[in-house]
Amino acid sequence: MAEVLAVILAAGKSKRMKSETPKVLHEVCDRPMIEHVLDAAREAGCQKIVVVVGHKADEVQAALSHHDDVSFALQAEQLGTGHAVMCCRDTLASHTGPVLVLTGDTPLLQGESLKGLISELEGNSAGCVVGTATTENNFGLGRIVRSDDGVFLRIVEEKDASDEERAITEINTGCFAFDGESLLEALDDITSDNAQGEYYLTDCAEIMRTKGKTVLAACRMDIVEAMGVNTQEQLAEVEQVMKTRSAT
Ligand code: UD1
Ligand code: CA
């Protein structure tokens, strides 16, 4: 079986946490939240993990330096999620096989769900599988745009979406399984020509599709898993869910 690489995005600044501690090092059930994401990646079968660091890079790197399977890529300036993945270009270029892209602030991710994304990728020889979930609370999230017959078309961000697109309740969880080679190719084609002036990782999905690659949006994740921590309130919520989980 091909080796699976995980890329975990953790370079962004988190003003809304109102804390000096880098966001991904805030603890959930007595462990830095990113440790839970590393666990999920390993459970999904990832043998190598690259963490993209930027804001307070030294602190994040020091906190994770004891893991033999973790290496780091520096994103000096936060120009978007696509740019963050580009910062791992060298690692991606030397890797053949699936690449799982995750974010460091979603500690409720489950290995089983991520494994599902990888098997869907491999089973369909796809370029990309987008992990999606459905929620009425879709504000701020990327929406999954499908054709009338349900075929995946693209992901549109809140700030770029039309009113009609904003009403879509299927959202991008931020978890993707990619074919490594196709991902590198698609990254070459993304631009920052959008409402936020950022390089969006999400654009890779549409780019691959227009190049004739199979791109699937798999609604196989629970919205709870995708719950990102941006505020102290969300940190408390996530901790509550994890406690309930370990009690059952
Ligand atoms: C992103 C997705 C959106 C999805 C949502 C799920 C894009 C363009 N949008 O939006 O479709 O629904 O996540 O939560 O990808 N980061 C970096 N470097 C950067 C920018 C971000 O490392 O330059 C990291 C952040 O630290 C964070 C993660 O990437 O962990 C997501 O970034 P964020 O800016 O929160 O993306 P969203 O706008 O929420
Ligand atoms: Ca976010």
PDB file of N, CA and C in Angstrom, residues 149-247:
ATOM      1  N   ASP A 149     -27.634  17.565 -11.279  1.00  0.00           N
ATOM      2  CA  ASP A 149     -27.648  16.115 -11.038  1.00  0.00           C
ATOM      3  C   ASP A 149     -26.651  15.677  -9.960  1.00  0.00           C
ATOM      4  N   GLY A 150     -26.209  16.636  -9.169  1.00  0.00           N
ATOM      5  CA  GLY A 150     -25.450  16.271  -7.970  1.00  0.00           C
ATOM      6  C   GLY A 150     -23.954  16.121  -8.131  1.00  0.00           C
ATOM      7  N   VAL A 151     -23.443  16.413  -9.318  1.00  0.00           N
ATOM      8  CA  VAL A 151     -22.002  16.263  -9.543  1.00  0.00           C
ATOM      9  C   VAL A 151     -21.258  17.454  -8.927  1.00  0.00           C
ATOM     10  N   PHE A 152     -20.156  17.168  -8.243  1.00  0.00           N
ATOM     11  CA  PHE A 152     -19.367  18.244  -7.618  1.00  0.00           C
ATOM     12  C   PHE A 152     -18.853  19.216  -8.679  1.00  0.00           C
ATOM     13  N   LEU A 153     -19.024  20.509  -8.426  1.00  0.00           N
ATOM     14  CA  LEU A 153     -18.482  21.516  -9.343  1.00  0.00           C
ATOM     15  C   LEU A 153     -17.329  22.285  -8.707  1.00  0.00           C
ATOM     16  N   ARG A 154     -17.585  22.904  -7.551  1.00  0.00           N
ATOM     17  CA  ARG A 154     -16.530  23.697  -6.922  1.00  0.00           C
ATOM     18  C   ARG A 154     -16.899  24.048  -5.493  1.00  0.00           C
ATOM     19  N   ILE A 155     -15.938  24.641  -4.807  1.00  0.00           N
ATOM     20  CA  ILE A 155     -16.167  25.140  -3.456  1.00  0.00           C
ATOM     21  C   ILE A 155     -16.155  26.655  -3.548  1.00  0.00           C
ATOM     22  N   VAL A 156     -17.149  27.297  -2.973  1.00  0.00           N
ATOM     23  CA  VAL A 156     -17.151  28.761  -2.986  1.00  0.00           C
ATOM     24  C   VAL A 156     -17.130  29.275  -1.547  1.00  0.00           C
ATOM     25  N   GLU A 157     -16.229  30.216  -1.292  1.00  0.00           N
ATOM     26  CA  GLU A 157     -16.101  30.789   0.050  1.00  0.00           C
ATOM     27  C   GLU A 157     -17.217  31.790   0.310  1.00  0.00           C
ATOM     28  N   GLU A 158     -17.580  31.933   1.569  1.00  0.00           N
ATOM     29  CA  GLU A 158     -18.620  32.878   1.993  1.00  0.00           C
ATOM     30  C   GLU A 158     -18.510  34.229   1.259  1.00  0.00           C
ATOM     31  N   LYS A 159     -17.310  34.807   1.299  1.00  0.00           N
ATOM     32  CA  LYS A 159     -17.132  36.171   0.773  1.00  0.00           C
ATOM     33  C   LYS A 159     -17.201  36.244  -0.743  1.00  0.00           C
ATOM     34  N   ASP A 160     -17.098  35.115  -1.420  1.00  0.00           N
ATOM     35  CA  ASP A 160     -17.163  35.105  -2.879  1.00  0.00           C
ATOM     36  C   ASP A 160     -18.508  34.585  -3.383  1.00  0.00           C
ATOM     37  N   ALA A 161     -19.372  34.156  -2.465  1.00  0.00           N
ATOM     38  CA  ALA A 161     -20.592  33.444  -2.861  1.00  0.00           C
ATOM     39  C   ALA A 161     -21.742  34.387  -3.235  1.00  0.00           C
ATOM     40  N   SER A 162     -22.578  33.921  -4.152  1.00  0.00           N
ATOM     41  CA  SER A 162     -23.817  34.630  -4.471  1.00  0.00           C
ATOM     42  C   SER A 162     -24.828  34.291  -3.378  1.00  0.00           C
ATOM     43  N   ASP A 163     -25.940  35.013  -3.343  1.00  0.00           N
ATOM     44  CA  ASP A 163     -26.974  34.729  -2.339  1.00  0.00           C
ATOM     45  C   ASP A 163     -27.442  33.279  -2.440  1.00  0.00           C
ATOM     46  N   GLU A 164     -27.595  32.828  -3.672  1.00  0.00           N
ATOM     47  CA  GLU A 164     -28.064  31.462  -3.904  1.00  0.00           C
ATOM     48  C   GLU A 164     -27.059  30.443  -3.342  1.00  0.00           C
ATOM     49  N   GLU A 165     -25.774  30.712  -3.574  1.00  0.00           N
ATOM     50  CA  GLU A 165     -24.732  29.802  -3.083  1.00  0.00           C
ATOM     51  C   GLU A 165     -24.638  29.830  -1.550  1.00  0.00           C
ATOM     52  N   ARG A 166     -24.876  31.004  -0.982  1.00  0.00           N
ATOM     53  CA  ARG A 166     -24.803  31.113   0.487  1.00  0.00           C
ATOM     54  C   ARG A 166     -25.865  30.241   1.170  1.00  0.00           C
ATOM     55  N   ALA A 167     -26.915  29.932   0.449  1.00  0.00           N
ATOM     56  CA  ALA A 167     -27.997  29.120   1.032  1.00  0.00           C
ATOM     57  C   ALA A 167     -27.639  27.635   1.081  1.00  0.00           C
ATOM     58  N   ILE A 168     -26.557  27.249   0.425  1.00  0.00           N
ATOM     59  CA  ILE A 168     -26.173  25.827   0.388  1.00  0.00           C
ATOM     60  C   ILE A 168     -25.731  25.374   1.788  1.00  0.00           C
ATOM     61  N   THR A 169     -26.246  24.225   2.216  1.00  0.00           N
ATOM     62  CA  THR A 169     -25.930  23.755   3.571  1.00  0.00           C
ATOM     63  C   THR A 169     -24.846  22.669   3.592  1.00  0.00           C
ATOM     64  N   GLU A 170     -24.417  22.214   2.421  1.00  0.00           N
ATOM     65  CA  GLU A 170     -23.280  21.274   2.395  1.00  0.00           C
ATOM     66  C   GLU A 170     -21.996  22.108   2.375  1.00  0.00           C
ATOM     67  N   ILE A 171     -21.132  21.854   3.366  1.00  0.00           N
ATOM     68  CA  ILE A 171     -19.953  22.717   3.523  1.00  0.00           C
ATOM     69  C   ILE A 171     -18.644  21.918   3.460  1.00  0.00           C
ATOM     70  N   ASN A 172     -17.577  22.665   3.195  1.00  0.00           N
ATOM     71  CA  ASN A 172     -16.233  22.083   3.185  1.00  0.00           C
ATOM     72  C   ASN A 172     -15.733  22.005   4.625  1.00  0.00           C
ATOM     73  N   THR A 173     -15.401  20.797   5.076  1.00  0.00           N
ATOM     74  CA  THR A 173     -14.899  20.646   6.446  1.00  0.00           C
ATOM     75  C   THR A 173     -13.454  21.122   6.562  1.00  0.00           C
ATOM     76  N   GLY A 174     -12.782  21.269   5.422  1.00  0.00           N
ATOM     77  CA  GLY A 174     -11.356  21.630   5.449  1.00  0.00           C
ATOM     78  C   GLY A 174     -10.463  20.402   5.437  1.00  0.00           C
ATOM     79  N   CYS A 175     -11.069  19.202   5.378  1.00  0.00           N
ATOM     80  CA  CYS A 175     -10.310  17.949   5.270  1.00  0.00           C
ATOM     81  C   CYS A 175     -10.383  17.458   3.829  1.00  0.00           C
ATOM     82  N   PHE A 176      -9.225  17.180   3.266  1.00  0.00           N
ATOM     83  CA  PHE A 176      -9.170  16.711   1.885  1.00  0.00           C
ATOM     84  C   PHE A 176      -8.241  15.511   1.780  1.00  0.00           C
ATOM     85  N   ALA A 177      -8.561  14.610   0.874  1.00  0.00           N
ATOM     86  CA  ALA A 177      -7.587  13.599   0.446  1.00  0.00           C
ATOM     87  C   ALA A 177      -7.237  13.944  -0.997  1.00  0.00           C
ATOM     88  N   PHE A 178      -5.949  14.034  -1.291  1.00  0.00           N
ATOM     89  CA  PHE A 178      -5.491  14.377  -2.629  1.00  0.00           C
ATOM     90  C   PHE A 178      -4.538  13.303  -3.144  1.00  0.00           C
ATOM     91  N   ASP A 179      -4.519  13.152  -4.455  1.00  0.00           N
ATOM     92  CA  ASP A 179      -3.406  12.447  -5.071  1.00  0.00           C
ATOM     93  C   ASP A 179      -2.262  13.453  -5.097  1.00  0.00           C
ATOM     94  N   GLY A 180      -1.104  13.078  -4.561  1.00  0.00           N
ATOM     95  CA  GLY A 180      -0.010  14.024  -4.359  1.00  0.00           C
ATOM     96  C   GLY A 180       0.430  14.751  -5.622  1.00  0.00           C
ATOM     97  N   GLU A 181       0.575  13.978  -6.686  1.00  0.00           N
ATOM     98  CA  GLU A 181       1.057  14.572  -7.936  1.00  0.00           C
ATOM     99  C   GLU A 181       0.035  15.564  -8.499  1.00  0.00           C
ATOM    100  N   SER A 182      -1.235  15.173  -8.476  1.00  0.00           N
ATOM    101  CA  SER A 182      -2.288  16.059  -8.983  1.00  0.00           C
ATOM    102  C   SER A 182      -2.375  17.326  -8.143  1.00  0.00           C
ATOM    103  N   LEU A 183      -2.125  17.189  -6.853  1.00  0.00           N
ATOM    104  CA  LEU A 183      -2.187  18.355  -5.965  1.00  0.00           C
ATOM    105  C   LEU A 183      -1.099  19.363  -6.343  1.00  0.00           C
ATOM    106  N   LEU A 184       0.120  18.880  -6.539  1.00  0.00           N
ATOM    107  CA  LEU A 184       1.228  19.779  -6.916  1.00  0.00           C
ATOM    108  C   LEU A 184       0.917  20.514  -8.209  1.00  0.00           C
ATOM    109  N   GLU A 185       0.377  19.770  -9.170  1.00  0.00           N
ATOM    110  CA  GLU A 185       0.023  20.379 -10.460  1.00  0.00           C
ATOM    111  C   GLU A 185      -1.024  21.464 -10.282  1.00  0.00           C
ATOM    112  N   ALA A 186      -2.061  21.169  -9.503  1.00  0.00           N
ATOM    113  CA  ALA A 186      -3.161  22.121  -9.315  1.00  0.00           C
ATOM    114  C   ALA A 186      -2.697  23.365  -8.562  1.00  0.00           C
ATOM    115  N   LEU A 187      -1.792  23.177  -7.607  1.00  0.00           N
ATOM    116  CA  LEU A 187      -1.295  24.318  -6.828  1.00  0.00           C
ATOM    117  C   LEU A 187      -0.603  25.343  -7.724  1.00  0.00           C
ATOM    118  N   ASP A 188       0.012  24.850  -8.806  1.00  0.00           N
ATOM    119  CA  ASP A 188       0.674  25.762  -9.754  1.00  0.00           C
ATOM    120  C   ASP A 188      -0.322  26.706 -10.410  1.00  0.00           C
ATOM    121  N   ASP A 189      -1.579  26.296 -10.446  1.00  0.00           N
ATOM    122  CA  ASP A 189      -2.584  27.065 -11.196  1.00  0.00           C
ATOM    123  C   ASP A 189      -3.466  27.962 -10.339  1.00  0.00           C
ATOM    124  N   ILE A 190      -3.365  27.887  -9.016  1.00  0.00           N
ATOM    125  CA  ILE A 190      -4.269  28.732  -8.226  1.00  0.00           C
ATOM    126  C   ILE A 190      -3.773  30.185  -8.217  1.00  0.00           C
ATOM    127  N   THR A 191      -4.707  31.097  -8.125  1.00  0.00           N
ATOM    128  CA  THR A 191      -4.374  32.525  -8.084  1.00  0.00           C
ATOM    129  C   THR A 191      -5.033  33.139  -6.847  1.00  0.00           C
ATOM    130  N   SER A 192      -4.694  34.393  -6.564  1.00  0.00           N
ATOM    131  CA  SER A 192      -5.306  35.064  -5.415  1.00  0.00           C
ATOM    132  C   SER A 192      -6.407  36.019  -5.874  1.00  0.00           C
ATOM    133  N   ASP A 193      -6.956  35.725  -7.033  1.00  0.00           N
ATOM    134  CA  ASP A 193      -7.979  36.571  -7.627  1.00  0.00           C
ATOM    135  C   ASP A 193      -9.352  36.258  -7.022  1.00  0.00           C
ATOM    136  N   ASN A 194      -9.568  36.705  -5.784  1.00  0.00           N
ATOM    137  CA  ASN A 194     -10.835  36.459  -5.094  1.00  0.00           C
ATOM    138  C   ASN A 194     -11.046  37.547  -4.047  1.00  0.00           C
ATOM    139  N   ALA A 195     -12.182  37.490  -3.368  1.00  0.00           N
ATOM    140  CA  ALA A 195     -12.581  38.566  -2.451  1.00  0.00           C
ATOM    141  C   ALA A 195     -11.581  38.798  -1.322  1.00  0.00           C
ATOM    142  N   GLN A 196     -10.827  37.752  -0.944  1.00  0.00           N
ATOM    143  CA  GLN A 196      -9.901  37.907   0.172  1.00  0.00           C
ATOM    144  C   GLN A 196      -8.447  38.089  -0.272  1.00  0.00           C
ATOM    145  N   GLY A 197      -8.215  38.020  -1.596  1.00  0.00           N
ATOM    146  CA  GLY A 197      -6.854  38.157  -2.109  1.00  0.00           C
ATOM    147  C   GLY A 197      -5.930  37.063  -1.591  1.00  0.00           C
ATOM    148  N   GLU A 198      -6.502  35.865  -1.368  1.00  0.00           N
ATOM    149  CA  GLU A 198      -5.712  34.750  -0.820  1.00  0.00           C
ATOM    150  C   GLU A 198      -5.580  33.626  -1.841  1.00  0.00           C
ATOM    151  N   TYR A 199      -4.564  32.802  -1.651  1.00  0.00           N
ATOM    152  CA  TYR A 199      -4.443  31.580  -2.439  1.00  0.00           C
ATOM    153  C   TYR A 199      -5.259  30.505  -1.727  1.00  0.00           C
ATOM    154  N   TYR A 200      -6.381  30.151  -2.309  1.00  0.00           N
ATOM    155  CA  TYR A 200      -7.296  29.187  -1.686  1.00  0.00           C
ATOM    156  C   TYR A 200      -6.930  27.746  -2.071  1.00  0.00           C
ATOM    157  N   LEU A 201      -6.747  26.902  -1.094  1.00  0.00           N
ATOM    158  CA  LEU A 201      -6.561  25.472  -1.370  1.00  0.00           C
ATOM    159  C   LEU A 201      -7.801  24.895  -2.054  1.00  0.00           C
ATOM    160  N   THR A 202      -8.942  25.435  -1.649  1.00  0.00           N
ATOM    161  CA  THR A 202     -10.221  24.941  -2.155  1.00  0.00           C
ATOM    162  C   THR A 202     -10.328  25.024  -3.680  1.00  0.00           C
ATOM    163  N   ASP A 203      -9.606  25.966  -4.298  1.00  0.00           N
ATOM    164  CA  ASP A 203      -9.659  26.099  -5.753  1.00  0.00           C
ATOM    165  C   ASP A 203      -9.046  24.897  -6.466  1.00  0.00           C
ATOM    166  N   CYS A 204      -8.174  24.184  -5.775  1.00  0.00           N
ATOM    167  CA  CYS A 204      -7.539  23.013  -6.410  1.00  0.00           C
ATOM    168  C   CYS A 204      -8.578  22.004  -6.892  1.00  0.00           C
ATOM    169  N   ALA A 205      -9.665  21.883  -6.150  1.00  0.00           N
ATOM    170  CA  ALA A 205     -10.684  20.898  -6.518  1.00  0.00           C
ATOM    171  C   ALA A 205     -11.276  21.210  -7.893  1.00  0.00           C
ATOM    172  N   GLU A 206     -11.645  22.476  -8.103  1.00  0.00           N
ATOM    173  CA  GLU A 206     -12.234  22.853  -9.392  1.00  0.00           C
ATOM    174  C   GLU A 206     -11.193  22.764 -10.516  1.00  0.00           C
ATOM    175  N   ILE A 207      -9.967  23.176 -10.208  1.00  0.00           N
ATOM    176  CA  ILE A 207      -8.897  23.119 -11.217  1.00  0.00           C
ATOM    177  C   ILE A 207      -8.699  21.674 -11.699  1.00  0.00           C
ATOM    178  N   MET A 208      -8.666  20.744 -10.770  1.00  0.00           N
ATOM    179  CA  MET A 208      -8.490  19.336 -11.143  1.00  0.00           C
ATOM    180  C   MET A 208      -9.655  18.856 -12.003  1.00  0.00           C
ATOM    181  N   ARG A 209     -10.855  19.246 -11.604  1.00  0.00           N
ATOM    182  CA  ARG A 209     -12.047  18.810 -12.333  1.00  0.00           C
ATOM    183  C   ARG A 209     -12.004  19.314 -13.779  1.00  0.00           C
ATOM    184  N   THR A 210     -11.633  20.590 -13.955  1.00  0.00           N
ATOM    185  CA  THR A 210     -11.604  21.129 -15.315  1.00  0.00           C
ATOM    186  C   THR A 210     -10.483  20.490 -16.144  1.00  0.00           C
ATOM    187  N   LYS A 211      -9.510  19.896 -15.463  1.00  0.00           N
ATOM    188  CA  LYS A 211      -8.451  19.177 -16.196  1.00  0.00           C
ATOM    189  C   LYS A 211      -8.817  17.725 -16.450  1.00  0.00           C
ATOM    190  N   GLY A 212     -10.055  17.363 -16.103  1.00  0.00           N
ATOM    191  CA  GLY A 212     -10.524  16.017 -16.400  1.00  0.00           C
ATOM    192  C   GLY A 212     -10.267  14.988 -15.315  1.00  0.00           C
ATOM    193  N   LYS A 213      -9.781  15.432 -14.172  1.00  0.00           N
ATOM    194  CA  LYS A 213      -9.554  14.477 -13.077  1.00  0.00           C
ATOM    195  C   LYS A 213     -10.860  14.221 -12.338  1.00  0.00           C
ATOM    196  N   THR A 214     -10.942  13.081 -11.705  1.00  0.00           N
ATOM    197  CA  THR A 214     -12.116  12.781 -10.888  1.00  0.00           C
ATOM    198  C   THR A 214     -12.000  13.523  -9.562  1.00  0.00           C
ATOM    199  N   VAL A 215     -13.011  14.326  -9.258  1.00  0.00           N
ATOM    200  CA  VAL A 215     -13.046  15.041  -7.985  1.00  0.00           C
ATOM    201  C   VAL A 215     -14.374  14.719  -7.313  1.00  0.00           C
ATOM    202  N   LEU A 216     -14.307  14.242  -6.095  1.00  0.00           N
ATOM    203  CA  LEU A 216     -15.522  13.852  -5.400  1.00  0.00           C
ATOM    204  C   LEU A 216     -15.683  14.680  -4.135  1.00  0.00           C
ATOM    205  N   ALA A 217     -16.923  14.961  -3.795  1.00  0.00           N
ATOM    206  CA  ALA A 217     -17.204  15.596  -2.513  1.00  0.00           C
ATOM    207  C   ALA A 217     -17.973  14.560  -1.715  1.00  0.00           C
ATOM    208  N   ALA A 218     -17.367  14.086  -0.651  1.00  0.00           N
ATOM    209  CA  ALA A 218     -17.945  12.976   0.097  1.00  0.00           C
ATOM    210  C   ALA A 218     -18.514  13.476   1.413  1.00  0.00           C
ATOM    211  N   CYS A 219     -19.821  13.370   1.507  1.00  0.00           N
ATOM    212  CA  CYS A 219     -20.506  13.844   2.712  1.00  0.00           C
ATOM    213  C   CYS A 219     -20.519  12.713   3.736  1.00  0.00           C
ATOM    214  N   ARG A 220     -19.336  12.383   4.248  1.00  0.00           N
ATOM    215  CA  ARG A 220     -19.259  11.244   5.150  1.00  0.00           C
ATOM    216  C   ARG A 220     -18.741  11.670   6.516  1.00  0.00           C
ATOM    217  N   MET A 221     -18.719  12.969   6.771  1.00  0.00           N
ATOM    218  CA  MET A 221     -18.239  13.417   8.064  1.00  0.00           C
ATOM    219  C   MET A 221     -19.370  14.052   8.862  1.00  0.00           C
ATOM    220  N   ASP A 222     -19.261  13.911  10.166  1.00  0.00           N
ATOM    221  CA  ASP A 222     -20.229  14.547  11.043  1.00  0.00           C
ATOM    222  C   ASP A 222     -19.776  15.989  11.242  1.00  0.00           C
ATOM    223  N   ILE A 223     -20.703  16.908  11.237  1.00  0.00           N
ATOM    224  CA  ILE A 223     -20.340  18.321  11.369  1.00  0.00           C
ATOM    225  C   ILE A 223     -19.560  18.571  12.672  1.00  0.00           C
ATOM    226  N   VAL A 224     -19.827  17.793  13.671  1.00  0.00           N
ATOM    227  CA  VAL A 224     -19.126  17.953  14.950  1.00  0.00           C
ATOM    228  C   VAL A 224     -17.609  17.763  14.782  1.00  0.00           C
ATOM    229  N   GLU A 225     -17.247  16.814  13.919  1.00  0.00           N
ATOM    230  CA  GLU A 225     -15.821  16.540  13.691  1.00  0.00           C
ATOM    231  C   GLU A 225     -15.086  17.737  13.120  1.00  0.00           C
ATOM    232  N   ALA A 226     -15.838  18.512  12.343  1.00  0.00           N
ATOM    233  CA  ALA A 226     -15.219  19.629  11.634  1.00  0.00           C
ATOM    234  C   ALA A 226     -15.218  20.905  12.464  1.00  0.00           C
ATOM    235  N   MET A 227     -15.748  20.813  13.659  1.00  0.00           N
ATOM    236  CA  MET A 227     -15.851  21.990  14.518  1.00  0.00           C
ATOM    237  C   MET A 227     -14.473  22.586  14.773  1.00  0.00           C
ATOM    238  N   GLY A 228     -14.225  23.752  14.216  1.00  0.00           N
ATOM    239  CA  GLY A 228     -12.935  24.408  14.401  1.00  0.00           C
ATOM    240  C   GLY A 228     -12.977  25.300  15.627  1.00  0.00           C
ATOM    241  N   VAL A 229     -11.838  25.437  16.264  1.00  0.00           N
ATOM    242  CA  VAL A 229     -11.773  26.282  17.447  1.00  0.00           C
ATOM    243  C   VAL A 229     -11.234  27.655  17.055  1.00  0.00           C
ATOM    244  N   ASN A 230     -12.046  28.662  17.199  1.00  0.00           N
ATOM    245  CA  ASN A 230     -11.602  30.034  16.924  1.00  0.00           C
ATOM    246  C   ASN A 230     -11.701  30.938  18.142  1.00  0.00           C
ATOM    247  N   THR A 231     -12.495  30.526  19.129  1.00  0.00           N
ATOM    248  CA  THR A 231     -12.720  31.359  20.320  1.00  0.00           C
ATOM    249  C   THR A 231     -12.620  30.484  21.576  1.00  0.00           C
ATOM    250  N   GLN A 232     -12.520  31.123  22.722  1.00  0.00           N
ATOM    251  CA  GLN A 232     -12.482  30.395  23.993  1.00  0.00           C
ATOM    252  C   GLN A 232     -13.787  29.614  24.204  1.00  0.00           C
ATOM    253  N   GLU A 233     -14.903  30.171  23.733  1.00  0.00           N
ATOM    254  CA  GLU A 233     -16.195  29.486  23.865  1.00  0.00           C
ATOM    255  C   GLU A 233     -16.173  28.173  23.076  1.00  0.00           C
ATOM    256  N   GLN A 234     -15.647  28.255  21.851  1.00  0.00           N
ATOM    257  CA  GLN A 234     -15.573  27.045  21.022  1.00  0.00           C
ATOM    258  C   GLN A 234     -14.618  26.024  21.630  1.00  0.00           C
ATOM    259  N   LEU A 235     -13.571  26.519  22.279  1.00  0.00           N
ATOM    260  CA  LEU A 235     -12.630  25.609  22.938  1.00  0.00           C
ATOM    261  C   LEU A 235     -13.359  24.810  24.024  1.00  0.00           C
ATOM    262  N   ALA A 236     -14.189  25.503  24.784  1.00  0.00           N
ATOM    263  CA  ALA A 236     -14.955  24.846  25.849  1.00  0.00           C
ATOM    264  C   ALA A 236     -15.961  23.847  25.273  1.00  0.00           C
ATOM    265  N   GLU A 237     -16.583  24.225  24.161  1.00  0.00           N
ATOM    266  CA  GLU A 237     -17.571  23.351  23.512  1.00  0.00           C
ATOM    267  C   GLU A 237     -16.927  22.053  23.040  1.00  0.00           C
ATOM    268  N   VAL A 238     -15.773  22.218  22.392  1.00  0.00           N
ATOM    269  CA  VAL A 238     -15.054  21.068  21.845  1.00  0.00           C
ATOM    270  C   VAL A 238     -14.624  20.136  22.980  1.00  0.00           C
ATOM    271  N   GLU A 239     -14.158  20.726  24.068  1.00  0.00           N
ATOM    272  CA  GLU A 239     -13.735  19.929  25.223  1.00  0.00           C
ATOM    273  C   GLU A 239     -14.921  19.113  25.763  1.00  0.00           C
ATOM    274  N   GLN A 240     -16.081  19.746  25.801  1.00  0.00           N
ATOM    275  CA  GLN A 240     -17.293  19.079  26.283  1.00  0.00           C
ATOM    276  C   GLN A 240     -17.624  17.867  25.410  1.00  0.00           C
ATOM    277  N   VAL A 241     -17.556  18.066  24.102  1.00  0.00           N
ATOM    278  CA  VAL A 241     -17.865  16.965  23.174  1.00  0.00           C
ATOM    279  C   VAL A 241     -16.869  15.821  23.368  1.00  0.00           C
ATOM    280  N   MET A 242     -15.592  16.170  23.523  1.00  0.00           N
ATOM    281  CA  MET A 242     -14.584  15.118  23.660  1.00  0.00           C
ATOM    282  C   MET A 242     -14.767  14.332  24.960  1.00  0.00           C
ATOM    283  N   LYS A 243     -15.136  15.039  26.005  1.00  0.00           N
ATOM    284  CA  LYS A 243     -15.386  14.365  27.285  1.00  0.00           C
ATOM    285  C   LYS A 243     -16.551  13.397  27.166  1.00  0.00           C
ATOM    286  N   THR A 244     -17.605  13.832  26.502  1.00  0.00           N
ATOM    287  CA  THR A 244     -18.783  12.981  26.317  1.00  0.00           C
ATOM    288  C   THR A 244     -18.406  11.750  25.510  1.00  0.00           C
ATOM    289  N   ARG A 245     -17.588  11.969  24.485  1.00  0.00           N
ATOM    290  CA  ARG A 245     -17.127  10.878  23.637  1.00  0.00           C
ATOM    291  C   ARG A 245     -16.370   9.823  24.438  1.00  0.00           C
ATOM    292  N   SER A 246     -15.438  10.273  25.249  1.00  0.00           N
ATOM    293  CA  SER A 246     -14.601   9.293  25.967  1.00  0.00           C
ATOM    294  C   SER A 246     -15.377   8.622  27.091  1.00  0.00           C
ATOM    295  N   ALA A 247     -16.519   9.196  27.456  1.00  0.00           N
ATOM    296  CA  ALA A 247     -17.342   8.589  28.502  1.00  0.00           C
ATOM    297  C   ALA A 247     -18.219   7.480  27.951  1.00  0.00           C
TER     298      ALA A 247
END
